[in-house]
């Protein structure tokens, strides 16, 4: 699998992100959807990566810089053709390594409480993330789970 820093210009990545947004709005009330669209992912505080198997886009992930030393995982998505093949684990490992090398010591994330999000929650729990209080601009929401992990070595 090849993971690249992505400029979000390709049609494949735009389609994958639209699929992601469509699923988020189909699963959660609009006020509880925190997924970002392509334009929001182009902000300077966000680094975005895509994962490829040969010429097939198989997933994506983004890292948003919050306050110094703290980053947020955004836009984690595995393409339907690649589910169950370790793409999410590989992307998460890549993001953690990149976050450490850029000086971050803490990662946090928001995901949903619905059954649709159970695989994501299980992945994060398996990598040592723990539930936490809302962080950054988030507020308590019955449709959200907040998780965090110290990544200092």
Coordinates of C-alpha atoms in Angstrom, one line a residue:
X1 CA 0.0 0.0 0.0
X2 CA 1.3 3.5 -0.9
X3 CA 0.2 6.4 1.2
X4 CA 0.7 9.9 -0.2
X5 CA 0.1 13.4 0.9
X6 CA -2.9 14.3 -1.2
X7 CA -3.9 17.7 -2.7
X8 CA -7.6 16.7 -2.8
X9 CA -7.8 17.5 -6.6
X10 CA -8.4 14.0 -7.9
X11 CA -11.9 12.8 -8.9
X12 CA -11.3 9.5 -6.9
X13 CA -10.7 11.3 -3.6
X14 CA -13.5 13.7 -4.1
X15 CA -15.9 10.7 -4.7
X16 CA -14.6 8.9 -1.6
X17 CA -15.1 12.0 0.5
X18 CA -18.6 12.5 -0.9
X19 CA -19.4 8.9 0.0
X20 CA -18.1 9.6 3.5
X21 CA -20.3 12.7 3.9
X22 CA -23.3 10.9 2.5
X23 CA -22.9 8.1 5.1
X24 CA -22.4 10.6 7.9
X25 CA -25.6 12.4 7.0
X26 CA -27.5 9.1 6.6
X27 CA -26.4 7.9 10.0
X28 CA -26.4 11.0 12.2
X29 CA -28.6 14.0 12.7
X30 CA -27.1 17.0 10.7
X31 CA -26.1 18.9 13.9
X32 CA -24.0 15.9 14.9
X33 CA -22.1 15.5 11.7
X34 CA -18.6 16.8 12.1
X35 CA -17.1 15.4 8.8
X36 CA -15.4 17.9 6.6
X37 CA -15.9 18.5 2.9
X38 CA -13.1 18.9 0.4
X39 CA -12.8 22.7 0.8
X40 CA -12.6 22.4 4.6
X41 CA -9.9 19.7 4.3
X42 CA -7.7 22.2 2.3
X43 CA -7.2 24.4 5.4
X44 CA -3.6 25.0 6.3
X45 CA -3.9 23.3 9.7
X46 CA -4.9 20.0 8.0
X47 CA -2.7 17.5 6.4
X48 CA -4.5 14.9 4.2
X49 CA -3.3 11.5 3.0
X50 CA -4.7 9.0 0.6
X51 CA -3.9 5.3 0.4
X52 CA -3.5 3.4 -2.9
X53 CA -3.2 -0.2 -3.9
X54 CA -1.8 0.1 -7.4
X55 CA -4.2 2.5 -9.1
X56 CA -7.1 1.9 -6.7
X57 CA -7.9 4.5 -4.0
X58 CA -8.5 2.4 -0.8
X59 CA -8.7 5.0 1.9
X60 CA -7.9 8.4 3.4
X61 CA -7.1 10.1 6.7
X62 CA -6.4 13.6 7.8
X63 CA -4.6 15.3 10.8
X64 CA -5.8 18.6 12.0
X65 CA -3.5 20.7 14.2
X66 CA -5.3 22.0 17.3
X67 CA -3.4 23.7 20.1
X68 CA 0.4 23.1 20.3
X69 CA 1.1 19.4 20.8
X70 CA -2.4 18.3 20.1
X71 CA -3.9 17.0 16.9
X72 CA -7.2 15.6 15.8
X73 CA -7.9 12.7 13.5
X74 CA -10.3 13.6 10.7
X75 CA -11.8 12.0 7.6
X76 CA -10.8 8.4 8.3
X77 CA -12.4 6.4 5.5
X78 CA -11.8 3.0 3.9
X79 CA -13.2 2.5 0.4
X80 CA -15.9 -0.2 0.2
X81 CA -13.6 -2.3 -2.1
X82 CA -11.0 -2.5 0.6
X83 CA -13.0 -3.1 3.8
X84 CA -11.4 -5.7 6.1
X85 CA -8.0 -5.6 4.4
X86 CA -6.1 -3.6 7.0
X87 CA -6.3 -0.2 5.3
X88 CA -7.6 1.6 8.3
X89 CA -4.9 0.2 10.6
X90 CA -2.2 1.1 8.1
X91 CA -3.6 4.7 7.7
X92 CA -3.9 5.1 11.5
X93 CA -0.3 3.9 12.1
X94 CA 0.9 6.3 9.4
X95 CA -0.9 9.2 10.9
X96 CA 0.4 8.4 14.4
X97 CA 4.0 8.3 13.1
X98 CA 3.5 11.6 11.2
X99 CA 2.0 13.2 14.3
X100 CA 4.9 12.1 16.5
X101 CA 7.5 13.3 13.9
X102 CA 5.8 16.7 13.8
X103 CA 6.0 17.1 17.6
X104 CA 2.5 16.2 18.6
X105 CA 2.2 14.4 21.9
X106 CA -1.6 13.9 21.9
X107 CA -4.2 12.8 19.4
X108 CA -8.0 13.1 19.8
X109 CA -11.0 12.2 17.6
X110 CA -14.7 12.4 17.5
X111 CA -16.8 9.5 16.1
X112 CA -20.4 8.4 16.2
X113 CA -22.3 6.4 18.8
X114 CA -24.4 4.5 16.3
X115 CA -23.8 0.8 15.4
X116 CA -22.4 2.0 12.0
X117 CA -19.4 3.5 13.9
X118 CA -18.7 0.4 16.0
X119 CA -15.8 -0.8 13.7
X120 CA -14.1 2.6 14.0
X121 CA -14.6 2.7 17.8
X122 CA -13.1 -0.8 18.1
X123 CA -10.1 0.1 15.9
X124 CA -9.3 3.2 18.0
X125 CA -9.8 1.3 21.3
X126 CA -7.5 -1.4 19.9
X127 CA -4.8 1.2 19.4
X128 CA -5.0 2.5 22.9
X129 CA -7.4 5.4 22.5
X130 CA -9.7 6.1 25.5
X131 CA -13.0 7.9 25.8
X132 CA -12.6 11.4 27.0
X133 CA -14.6 14.6 27.4
X134 CA -15.3 16.8 24.4
X135 CA -12.2 18.7 23.2
X136 CA -11.5 21.8 21.1
X137 CA -14.8 23.3 19.9
X138 CA -16.9 20.1 20.4
X139 CA -19.8 19.9 22.9
X140 CA -21.4 17.0 24.6
X141 CA -23.6 15.2 22.1
X142 CA -25.5 11.9 22.6
X143 CA -24.4 11.0 19.0
X144 CA -20.7 11.6 19.6
X145 CA -17.9 9.6 21.3
X146 CA -14.7 11.5 22.0
X147 CA -11.4 9.6 22.3
X148 CA -7.8 10.6 23.0
X149 CA -4.4 9.0 23.2
X150 CA -1.0 10.2 24.4
X151 CA 1.6 9.4 21.6
X152 CA 4.8 10.5 23.2
X153 CA 7.6 8.0 23.0

